[in-house]
mmCIF file of C-alpha atoms and ligand atoms in Angstrom:
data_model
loop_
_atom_site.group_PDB
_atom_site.id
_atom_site.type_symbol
_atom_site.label_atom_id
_atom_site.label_comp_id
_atom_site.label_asym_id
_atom_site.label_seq_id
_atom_site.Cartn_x
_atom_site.Cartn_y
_atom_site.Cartn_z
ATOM 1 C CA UNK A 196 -55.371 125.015 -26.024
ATOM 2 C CA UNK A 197 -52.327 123.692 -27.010
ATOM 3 C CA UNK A 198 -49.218 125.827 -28.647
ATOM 4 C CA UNK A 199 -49.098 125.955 -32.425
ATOM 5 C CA UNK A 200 -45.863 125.102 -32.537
ATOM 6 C CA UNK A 201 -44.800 122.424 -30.153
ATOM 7 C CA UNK A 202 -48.395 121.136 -29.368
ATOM 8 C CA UNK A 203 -47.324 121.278 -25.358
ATOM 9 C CA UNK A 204 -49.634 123.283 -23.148
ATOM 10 C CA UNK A 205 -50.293 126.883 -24.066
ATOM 11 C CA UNK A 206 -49.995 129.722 -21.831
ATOM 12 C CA UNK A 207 -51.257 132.766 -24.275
ATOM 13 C CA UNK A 208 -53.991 132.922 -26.625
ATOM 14 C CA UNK A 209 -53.725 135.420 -29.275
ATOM 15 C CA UNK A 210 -56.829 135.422 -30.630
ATOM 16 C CA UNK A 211 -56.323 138.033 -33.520
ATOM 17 C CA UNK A 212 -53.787 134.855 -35.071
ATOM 18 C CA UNK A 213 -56.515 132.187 -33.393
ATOM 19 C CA UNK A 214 -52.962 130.717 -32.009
ATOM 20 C CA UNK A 215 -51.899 129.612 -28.785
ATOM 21 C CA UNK A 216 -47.796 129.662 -27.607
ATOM 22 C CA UNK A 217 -46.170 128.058 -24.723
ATOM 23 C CA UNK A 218 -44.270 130.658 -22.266
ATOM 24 C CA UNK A 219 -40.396 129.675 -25.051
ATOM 25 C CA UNK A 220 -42.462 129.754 -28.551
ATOM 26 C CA UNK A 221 -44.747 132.963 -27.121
ATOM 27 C CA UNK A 222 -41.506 134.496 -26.435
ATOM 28 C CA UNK A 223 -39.872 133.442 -29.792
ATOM 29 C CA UNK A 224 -43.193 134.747 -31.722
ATOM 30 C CA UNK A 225 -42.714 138.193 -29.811
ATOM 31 C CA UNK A 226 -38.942 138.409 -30.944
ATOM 32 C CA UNK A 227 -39.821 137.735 -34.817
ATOM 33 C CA UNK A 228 -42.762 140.241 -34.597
ATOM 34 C CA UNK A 229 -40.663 142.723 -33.831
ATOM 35 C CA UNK A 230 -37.113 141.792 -35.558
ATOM 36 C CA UNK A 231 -40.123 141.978 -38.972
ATOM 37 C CA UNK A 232 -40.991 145.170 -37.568
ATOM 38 C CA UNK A 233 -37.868 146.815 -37.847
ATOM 39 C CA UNK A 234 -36.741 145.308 -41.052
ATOM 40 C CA UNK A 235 -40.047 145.897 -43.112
ATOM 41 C CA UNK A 236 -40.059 149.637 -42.123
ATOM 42 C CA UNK A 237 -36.125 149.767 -42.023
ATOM 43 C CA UNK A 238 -35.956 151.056 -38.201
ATOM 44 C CA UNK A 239 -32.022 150.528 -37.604
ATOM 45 C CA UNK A 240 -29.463 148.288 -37.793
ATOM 46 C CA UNK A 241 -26.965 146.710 -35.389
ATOM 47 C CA UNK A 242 -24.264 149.521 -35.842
ATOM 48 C CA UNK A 243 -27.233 152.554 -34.549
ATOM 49 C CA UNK A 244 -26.783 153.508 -30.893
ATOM 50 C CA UNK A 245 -30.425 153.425 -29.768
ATOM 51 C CA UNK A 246 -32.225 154.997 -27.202
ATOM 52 C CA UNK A 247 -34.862 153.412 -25.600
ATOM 53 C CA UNK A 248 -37.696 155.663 -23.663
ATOM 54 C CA UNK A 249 -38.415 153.613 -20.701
ATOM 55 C CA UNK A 250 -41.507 154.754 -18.475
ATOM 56 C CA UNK A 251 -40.982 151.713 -16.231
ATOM 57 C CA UNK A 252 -43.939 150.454 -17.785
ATOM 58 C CA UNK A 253 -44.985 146.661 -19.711
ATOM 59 C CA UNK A 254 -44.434 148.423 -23.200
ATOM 60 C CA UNK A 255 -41.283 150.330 -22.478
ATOM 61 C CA UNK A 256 -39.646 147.650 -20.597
ATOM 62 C CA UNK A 257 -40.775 144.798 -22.761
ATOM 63 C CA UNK A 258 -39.056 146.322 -25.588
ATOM 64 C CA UNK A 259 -35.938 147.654 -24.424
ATOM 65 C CA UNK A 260 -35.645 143.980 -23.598
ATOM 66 C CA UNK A 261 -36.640 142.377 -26.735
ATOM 67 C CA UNK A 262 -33.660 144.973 -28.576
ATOM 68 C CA UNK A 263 -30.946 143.782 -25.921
ATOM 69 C CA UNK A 264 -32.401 140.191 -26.105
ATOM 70 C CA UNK A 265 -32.114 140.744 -30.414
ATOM 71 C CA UNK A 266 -28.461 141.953 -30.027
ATOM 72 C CA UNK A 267 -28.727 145.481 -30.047
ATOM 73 C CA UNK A 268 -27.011 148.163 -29.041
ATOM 74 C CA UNK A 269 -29.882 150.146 -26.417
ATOM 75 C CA UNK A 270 -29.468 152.074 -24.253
ATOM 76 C CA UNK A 271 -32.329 152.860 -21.319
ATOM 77 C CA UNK A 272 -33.560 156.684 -20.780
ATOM 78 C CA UNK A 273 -35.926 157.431 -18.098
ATOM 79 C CA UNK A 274 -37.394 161.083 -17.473
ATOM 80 C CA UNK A 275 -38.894 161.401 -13.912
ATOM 81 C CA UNK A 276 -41.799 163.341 -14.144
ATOM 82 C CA UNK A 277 -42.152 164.453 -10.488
ATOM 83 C CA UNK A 278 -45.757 162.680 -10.147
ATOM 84 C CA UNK A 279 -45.531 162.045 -6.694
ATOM 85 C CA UNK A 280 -45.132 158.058 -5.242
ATOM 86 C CA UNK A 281 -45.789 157.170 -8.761
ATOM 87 C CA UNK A 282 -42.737 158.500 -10.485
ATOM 88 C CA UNK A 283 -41.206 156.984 -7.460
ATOM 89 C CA UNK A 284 -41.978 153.564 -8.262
ATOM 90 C CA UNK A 285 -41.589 153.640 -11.870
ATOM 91 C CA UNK A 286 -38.286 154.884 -12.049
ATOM 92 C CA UNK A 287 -37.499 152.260 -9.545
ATOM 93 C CA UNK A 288 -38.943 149.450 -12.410
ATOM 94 C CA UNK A 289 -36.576 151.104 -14.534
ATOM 95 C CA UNK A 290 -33.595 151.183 -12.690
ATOM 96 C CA UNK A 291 -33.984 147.348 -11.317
ATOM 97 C CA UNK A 292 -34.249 146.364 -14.971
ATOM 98 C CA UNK A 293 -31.416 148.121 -16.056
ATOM 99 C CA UNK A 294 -29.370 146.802 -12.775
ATOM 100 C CA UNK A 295 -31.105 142.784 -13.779
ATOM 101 C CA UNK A 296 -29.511 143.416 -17.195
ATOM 102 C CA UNK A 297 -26.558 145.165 -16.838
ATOM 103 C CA UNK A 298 -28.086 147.540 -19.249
ATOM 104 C CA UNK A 299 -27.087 151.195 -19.270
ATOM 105 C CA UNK A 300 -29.892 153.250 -18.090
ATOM 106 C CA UNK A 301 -29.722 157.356 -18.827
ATOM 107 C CA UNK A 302 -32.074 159.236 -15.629
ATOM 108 C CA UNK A 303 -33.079 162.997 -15.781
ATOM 109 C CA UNK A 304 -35.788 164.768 -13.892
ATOM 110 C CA UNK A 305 -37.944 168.019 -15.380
ATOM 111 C CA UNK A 306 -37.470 168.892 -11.515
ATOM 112 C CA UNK A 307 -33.454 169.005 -12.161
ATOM 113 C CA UNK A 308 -33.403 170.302 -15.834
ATOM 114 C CA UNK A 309 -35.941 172.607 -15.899
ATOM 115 C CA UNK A 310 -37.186 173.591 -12.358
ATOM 116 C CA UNK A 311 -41.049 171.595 -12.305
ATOM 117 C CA UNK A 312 -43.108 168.681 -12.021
ATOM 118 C CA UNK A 313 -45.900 167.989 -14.349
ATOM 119 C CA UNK A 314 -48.139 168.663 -11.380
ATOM 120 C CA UNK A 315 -46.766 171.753 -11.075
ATOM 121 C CA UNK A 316 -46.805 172.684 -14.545
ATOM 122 C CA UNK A 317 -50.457 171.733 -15.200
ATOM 123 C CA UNK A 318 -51.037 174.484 -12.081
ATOM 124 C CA UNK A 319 -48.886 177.013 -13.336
ATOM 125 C CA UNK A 320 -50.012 176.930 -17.454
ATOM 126 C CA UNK A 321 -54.075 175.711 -16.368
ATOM 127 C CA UNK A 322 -53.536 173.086 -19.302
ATOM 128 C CA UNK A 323 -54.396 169.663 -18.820
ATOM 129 C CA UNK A 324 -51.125 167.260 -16.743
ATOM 130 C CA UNK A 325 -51.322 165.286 -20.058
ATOM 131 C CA UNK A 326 -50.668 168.142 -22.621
ATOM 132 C CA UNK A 327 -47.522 169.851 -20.789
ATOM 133 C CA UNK A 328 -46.302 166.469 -19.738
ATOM 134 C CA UNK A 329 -46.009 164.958 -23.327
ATOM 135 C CA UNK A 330 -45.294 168.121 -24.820
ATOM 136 C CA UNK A 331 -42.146 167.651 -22.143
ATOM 137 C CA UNK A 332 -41.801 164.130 -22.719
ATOM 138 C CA UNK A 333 -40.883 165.091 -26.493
ATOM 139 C CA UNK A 334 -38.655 167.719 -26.016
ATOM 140 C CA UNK A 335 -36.485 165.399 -23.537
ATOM 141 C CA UNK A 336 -36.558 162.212 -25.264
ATOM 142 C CA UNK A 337 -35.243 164.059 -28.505
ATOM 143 C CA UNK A 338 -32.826 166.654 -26.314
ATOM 144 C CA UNK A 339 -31.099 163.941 -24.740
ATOM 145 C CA UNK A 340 -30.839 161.233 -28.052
ATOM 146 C CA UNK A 341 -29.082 164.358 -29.537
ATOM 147 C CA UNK A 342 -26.892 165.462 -26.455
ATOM 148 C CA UNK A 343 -25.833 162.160 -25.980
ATOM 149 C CA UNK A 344 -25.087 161.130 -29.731
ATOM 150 C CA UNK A 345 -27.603 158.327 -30.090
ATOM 151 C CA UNK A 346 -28.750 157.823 -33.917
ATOM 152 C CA UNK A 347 -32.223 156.468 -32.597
ATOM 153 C CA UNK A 348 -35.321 157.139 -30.551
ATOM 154 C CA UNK A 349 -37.056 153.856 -30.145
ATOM 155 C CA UNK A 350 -40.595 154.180 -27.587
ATOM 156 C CA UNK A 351 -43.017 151.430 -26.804
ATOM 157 C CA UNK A 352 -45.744 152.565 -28.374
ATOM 158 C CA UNK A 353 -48.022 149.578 -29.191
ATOM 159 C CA UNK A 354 -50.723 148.600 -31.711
ATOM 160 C CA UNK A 355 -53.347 149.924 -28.999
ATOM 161 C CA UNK A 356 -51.599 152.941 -28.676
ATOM 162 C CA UNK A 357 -51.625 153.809 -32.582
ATOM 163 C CA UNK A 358 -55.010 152.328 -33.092
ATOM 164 C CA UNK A 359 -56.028 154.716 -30.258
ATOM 165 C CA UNK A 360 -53.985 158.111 -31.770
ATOM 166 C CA UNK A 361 -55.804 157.003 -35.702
ATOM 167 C CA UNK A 362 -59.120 156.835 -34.174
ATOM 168 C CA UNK A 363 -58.558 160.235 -32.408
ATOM 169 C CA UNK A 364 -57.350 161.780 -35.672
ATOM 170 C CA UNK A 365 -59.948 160.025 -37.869
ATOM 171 C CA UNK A 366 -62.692 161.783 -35.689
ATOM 172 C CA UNK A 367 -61.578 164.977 -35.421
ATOM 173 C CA UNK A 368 -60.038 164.180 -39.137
ATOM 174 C CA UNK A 369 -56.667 165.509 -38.228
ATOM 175 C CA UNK A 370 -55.594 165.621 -41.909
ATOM 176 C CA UNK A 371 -52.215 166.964 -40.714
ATOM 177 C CA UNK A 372 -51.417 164.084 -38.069
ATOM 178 C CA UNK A 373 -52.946 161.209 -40.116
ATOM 179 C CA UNK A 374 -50.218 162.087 -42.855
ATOM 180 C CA UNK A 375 -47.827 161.627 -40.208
ATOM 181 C CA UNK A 376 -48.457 158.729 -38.562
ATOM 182 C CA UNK A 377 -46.006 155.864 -39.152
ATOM 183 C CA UNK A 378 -44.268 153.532 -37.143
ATOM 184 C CA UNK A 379 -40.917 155.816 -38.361
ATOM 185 C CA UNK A 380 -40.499 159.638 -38.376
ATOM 186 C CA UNK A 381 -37.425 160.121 -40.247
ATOM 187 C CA UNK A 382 -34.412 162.774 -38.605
ATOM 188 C CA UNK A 383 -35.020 166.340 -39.739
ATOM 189 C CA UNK A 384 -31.796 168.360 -40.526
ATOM 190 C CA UNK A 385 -31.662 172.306 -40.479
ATOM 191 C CA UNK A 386 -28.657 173.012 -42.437
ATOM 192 C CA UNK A 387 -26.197 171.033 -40.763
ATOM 193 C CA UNK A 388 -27.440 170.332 -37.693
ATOM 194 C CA UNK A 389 -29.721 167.169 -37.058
ATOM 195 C CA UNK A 390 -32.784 168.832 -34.936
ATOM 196 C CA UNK A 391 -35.120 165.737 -34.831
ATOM 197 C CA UNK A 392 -33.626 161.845 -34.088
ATOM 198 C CA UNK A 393 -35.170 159.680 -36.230
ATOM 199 C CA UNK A 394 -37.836 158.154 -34.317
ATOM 200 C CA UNK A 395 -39.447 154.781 -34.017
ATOM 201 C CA UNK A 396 -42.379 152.452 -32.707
ATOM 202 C CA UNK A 397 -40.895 148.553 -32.966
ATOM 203 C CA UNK A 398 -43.981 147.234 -30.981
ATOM 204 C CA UNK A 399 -46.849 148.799 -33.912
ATOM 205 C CA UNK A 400 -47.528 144.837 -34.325
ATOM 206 C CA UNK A 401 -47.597 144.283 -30.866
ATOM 207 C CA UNK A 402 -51.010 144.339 -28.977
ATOM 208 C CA UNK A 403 -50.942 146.066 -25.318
ATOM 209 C CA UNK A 404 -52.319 142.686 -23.734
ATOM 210 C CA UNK A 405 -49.412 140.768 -25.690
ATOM 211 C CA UNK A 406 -47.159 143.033 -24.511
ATOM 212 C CA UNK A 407 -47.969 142.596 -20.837
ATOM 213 C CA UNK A 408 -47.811 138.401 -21.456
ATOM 214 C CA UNK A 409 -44.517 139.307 -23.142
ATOM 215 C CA UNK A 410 -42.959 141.310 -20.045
ATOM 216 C CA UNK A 411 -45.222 138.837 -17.315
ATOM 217 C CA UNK A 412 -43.491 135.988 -19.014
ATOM 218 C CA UNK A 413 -39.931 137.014 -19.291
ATOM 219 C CA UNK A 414 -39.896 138.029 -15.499
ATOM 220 C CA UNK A 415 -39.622 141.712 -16.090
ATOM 221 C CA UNK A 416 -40.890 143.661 -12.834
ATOM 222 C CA UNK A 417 -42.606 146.400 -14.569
ATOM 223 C CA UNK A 418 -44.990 148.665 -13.019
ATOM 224 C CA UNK A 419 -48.928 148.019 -12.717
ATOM 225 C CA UNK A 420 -50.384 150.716 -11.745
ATOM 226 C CA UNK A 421 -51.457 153.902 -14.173
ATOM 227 C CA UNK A 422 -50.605 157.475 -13.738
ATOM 228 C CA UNK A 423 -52.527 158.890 -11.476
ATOM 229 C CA UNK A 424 -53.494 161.693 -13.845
ATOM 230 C CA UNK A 425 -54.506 159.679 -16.799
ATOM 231 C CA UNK A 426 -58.296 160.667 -15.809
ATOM 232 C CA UNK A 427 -59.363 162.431 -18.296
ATOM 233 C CA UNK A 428 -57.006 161.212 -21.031
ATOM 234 C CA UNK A 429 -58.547 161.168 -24.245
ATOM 235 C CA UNK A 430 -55.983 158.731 -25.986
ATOM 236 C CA UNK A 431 -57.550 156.497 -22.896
ATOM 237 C CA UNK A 432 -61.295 156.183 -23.735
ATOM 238 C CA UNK A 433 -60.014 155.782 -27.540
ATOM 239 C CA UNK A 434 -58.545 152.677 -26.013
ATOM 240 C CA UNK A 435 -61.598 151.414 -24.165
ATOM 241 C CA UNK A 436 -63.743 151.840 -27.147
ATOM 242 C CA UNK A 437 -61.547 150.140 -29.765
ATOM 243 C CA UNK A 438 -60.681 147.378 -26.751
ATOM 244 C CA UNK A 439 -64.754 146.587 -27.524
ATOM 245 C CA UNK A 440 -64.367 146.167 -30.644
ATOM 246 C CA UNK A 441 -61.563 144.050 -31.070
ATOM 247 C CA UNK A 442 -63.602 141.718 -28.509
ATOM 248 C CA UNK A 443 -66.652 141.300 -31.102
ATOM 249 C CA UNK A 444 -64.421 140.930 -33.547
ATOM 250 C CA UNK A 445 -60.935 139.603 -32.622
ATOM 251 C CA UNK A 446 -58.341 141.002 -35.677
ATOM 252 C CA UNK A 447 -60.070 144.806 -35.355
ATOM 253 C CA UNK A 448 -57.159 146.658 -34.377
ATOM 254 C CA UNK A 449 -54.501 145.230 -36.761
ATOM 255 C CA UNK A 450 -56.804 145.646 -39.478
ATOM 256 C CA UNK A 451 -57.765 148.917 -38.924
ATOM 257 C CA UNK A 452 -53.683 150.009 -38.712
ATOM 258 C CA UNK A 453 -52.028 147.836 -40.633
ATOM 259 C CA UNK A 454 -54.806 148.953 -43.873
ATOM 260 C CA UNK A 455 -54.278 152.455 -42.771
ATOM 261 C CA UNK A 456 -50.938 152.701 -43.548
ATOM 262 C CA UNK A 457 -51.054 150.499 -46.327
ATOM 263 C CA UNK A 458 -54.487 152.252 -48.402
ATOM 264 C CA UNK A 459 -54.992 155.994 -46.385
ATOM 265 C CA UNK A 460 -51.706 156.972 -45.174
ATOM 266 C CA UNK A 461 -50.678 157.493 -48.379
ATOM 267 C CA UNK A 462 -53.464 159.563 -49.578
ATOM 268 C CA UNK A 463 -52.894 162.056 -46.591
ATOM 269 C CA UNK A 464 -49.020 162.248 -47.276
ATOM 270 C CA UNK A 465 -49.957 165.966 -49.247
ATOM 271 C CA UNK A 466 -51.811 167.088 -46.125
ATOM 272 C CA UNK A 467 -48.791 167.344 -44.281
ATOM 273 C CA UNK A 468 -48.426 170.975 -42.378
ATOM 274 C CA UNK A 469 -45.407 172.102 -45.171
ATOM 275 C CA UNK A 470 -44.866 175.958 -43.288
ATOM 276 C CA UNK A 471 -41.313 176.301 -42.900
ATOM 277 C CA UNK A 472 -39.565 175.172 -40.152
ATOM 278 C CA UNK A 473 -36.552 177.181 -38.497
ATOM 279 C CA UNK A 474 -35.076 176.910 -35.345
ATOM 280 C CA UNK A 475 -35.685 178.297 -32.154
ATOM 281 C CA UNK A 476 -33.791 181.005 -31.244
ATOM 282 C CA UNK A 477 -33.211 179.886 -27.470
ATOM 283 C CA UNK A 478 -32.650 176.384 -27.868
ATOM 284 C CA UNK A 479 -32.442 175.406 -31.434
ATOM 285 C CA UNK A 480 -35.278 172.917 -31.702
ATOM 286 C CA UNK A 481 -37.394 173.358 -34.677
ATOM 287 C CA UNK A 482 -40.647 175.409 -35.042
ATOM 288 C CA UNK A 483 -42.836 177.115 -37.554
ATOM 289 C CA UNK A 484 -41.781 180.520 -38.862
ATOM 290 C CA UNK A 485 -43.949 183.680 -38.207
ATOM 291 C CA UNK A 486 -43.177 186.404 -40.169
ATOM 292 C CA UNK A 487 -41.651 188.898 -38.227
ATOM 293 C CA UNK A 488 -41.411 187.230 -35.114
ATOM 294 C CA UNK A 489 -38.700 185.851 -32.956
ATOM 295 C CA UNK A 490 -39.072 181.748 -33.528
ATOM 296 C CA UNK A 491 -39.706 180.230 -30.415
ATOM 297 C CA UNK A 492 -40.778 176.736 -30.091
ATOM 298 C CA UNK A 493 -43.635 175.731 -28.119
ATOM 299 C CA UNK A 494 -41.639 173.816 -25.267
ATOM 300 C CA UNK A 495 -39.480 177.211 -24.067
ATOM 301 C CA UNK A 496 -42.682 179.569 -24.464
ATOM 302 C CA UNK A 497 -44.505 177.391 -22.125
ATOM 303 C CA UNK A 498 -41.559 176.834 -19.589
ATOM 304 C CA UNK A 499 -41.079 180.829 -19.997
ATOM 305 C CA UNK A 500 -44.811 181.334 -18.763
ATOM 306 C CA UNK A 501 -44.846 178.475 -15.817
ATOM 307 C CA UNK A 502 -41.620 179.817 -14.313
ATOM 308 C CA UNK A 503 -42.921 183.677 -14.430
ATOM 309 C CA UNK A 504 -45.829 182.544 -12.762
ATOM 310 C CA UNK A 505 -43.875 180.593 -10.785
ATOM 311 C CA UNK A 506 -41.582 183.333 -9.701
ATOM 312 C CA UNK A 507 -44.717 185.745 -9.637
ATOM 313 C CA UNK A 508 -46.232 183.180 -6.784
ATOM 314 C CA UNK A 509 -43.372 183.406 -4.695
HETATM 315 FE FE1 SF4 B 163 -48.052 162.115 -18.493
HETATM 316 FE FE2 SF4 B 163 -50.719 162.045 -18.777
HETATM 317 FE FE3 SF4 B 163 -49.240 159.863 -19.300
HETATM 318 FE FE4 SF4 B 163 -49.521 160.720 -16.774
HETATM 319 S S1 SF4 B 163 -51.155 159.968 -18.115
HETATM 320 S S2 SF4 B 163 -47.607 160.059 -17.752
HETATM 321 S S3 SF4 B 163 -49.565 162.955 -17.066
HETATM 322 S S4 SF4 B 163 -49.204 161.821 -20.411
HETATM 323 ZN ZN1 ZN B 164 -44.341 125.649 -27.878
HETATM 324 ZN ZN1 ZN B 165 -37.019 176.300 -27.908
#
């Protein structure tokens, strides 16, 4: 195959465009993808401080670099999770990127800020690793864009990823999530405080096997291997079963996206949960109002109960 458009030898086949690139023009095609991205759904601009959420992994990494590579202003922020060897090695992909770049790179642990791993808090709650760690993963990506005055949250999510998260909420017709998912959540205020960065997903045009010829070809030394506790992970056989698809029938996943958010989202946009939202009395984030209760947010009730039981074991 040879690339589309310099007709020398091509190195990636994307078969959903039935185009071939060489390593410069696959590289260029990646950049305009995503500079598209972020101007059709008005992301940021070059005066934003973004953060980036780097895991260490292909999507993280791949477009932390395509924003520095684009001119922007990103910054790198990577939360170690405490999952044993690892957490160990990703963080290390994060931190010899950052050091390759000369790119600032932000690193907390839930160990440091809040006294457990996600190992440990899977134990202590009896909830699945995946459901404390990304309820974690929230809180801290958001906690720290506002501590340290970013006006973005930019994550790697890819088209995989959302494809994966719309066929989840399709089946389980999650009328509430499919009216918010977009490639942009804007900020939420509560009176004058922002509680919620705007958030968003540059690489929704981006397929996960792209992104890995993106990172493979650009010399990024991301890391391979998978959590160790992604068993289990729902979003994960999503994945598998769309990955089938889109190998019948090459163009699947864009389709299915891309005509979601251009015919359904809208549809679901009055499903959205409208309760009120206050915030938390112990740390401010927002959270539905009960009447008559205390508002607590779902990230400090479930670090109350793991450190009670954690004092409790002692
Ligand atoms: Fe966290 Fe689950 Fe992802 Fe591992 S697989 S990083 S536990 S969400
Ligand atoms: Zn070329
Ligand atoms: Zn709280």
């Amino acid at each position: 195959m040879k690339c589309k458009v310099c007709r020398e030898h091509a190195v990636v086949d994307v078969r959903r465009h039935n185009a071939g690139f060489c390593r410069d023009h696959f590289v260029k095609h990646i950049h305009d993808q995503v500079a598209r991205t972020i101007k059709d759904f008005k992301m940021f601009s070059p005066d934003d401080r973004i953060l980036v959420a780097v895991s260490g992994g292909k999507d993280s990494l791949a477009v932390w670099d395509v924003l520095l590579d684009l001119g922007y202003d990103a910054t790198g922020f990577y939360l170690g999770l405490g999952i044993g060897g690892y957490s160990d090695r990703s963080k290390d992909a994060a931190v010899a990127y950052a050091e390759a770049k000369d790119a600032k790179l932000i690193v907390r642990t839930l160990a440091e800020e809040h006294g457990y791993t996600v190992p440990e808090l899977a134990k202590l709650t009896g909830r699945v690793p995946c459901s404390g760690c990304g309820l974690n993963k929230r809180y801290e990506f958001n906690r720290a864009a506002l501590e340290e005055g970013f006006d973005i949250l930019v994550t790697g999510h890819n088209l995989d990823d959302e494809v994966a998260t719309l066929f989840g909420n399709v089946l389980h017709w999650n009328t509430d999530m499919l009216a918010r998912q977009a490639p942009v959540l804007e900020e939420r205020v509560i009176g004058r405080d922002t509680v919620f960065v705007k958030k968003v997903k540059p690489l929704v045009r981006i397929a996960e096997r792209e992104s890995a010829a993106y990172a493979l070809l650009k010399g990024i030394d991301y890391i391979v291997e998978e959590c160790p506790m992604v068993e289990g992970n729902t979003q994960h056989r999503y994945k598998e079963a769309i990955t089938l698809l889109e190998e019948a029938s090459p163009g699947t996943k864009q389709q299915m996206y891309f005509g979601f958010l251009k015919k359904a989202a809208p549809k679901f946009a009055g499903e959205a949960d409208d309760a009120e939202v206050v915030a938390c009395s112990e740390c401010g984030a927002p959270t539905i109002a009960h009447e008559g209760r205390e508002p607590r947010c779902s990230f400090c009730k479930t670090k109350a109960l793991a450190l009670k039981r954690k004092d409790e074991r002692r």
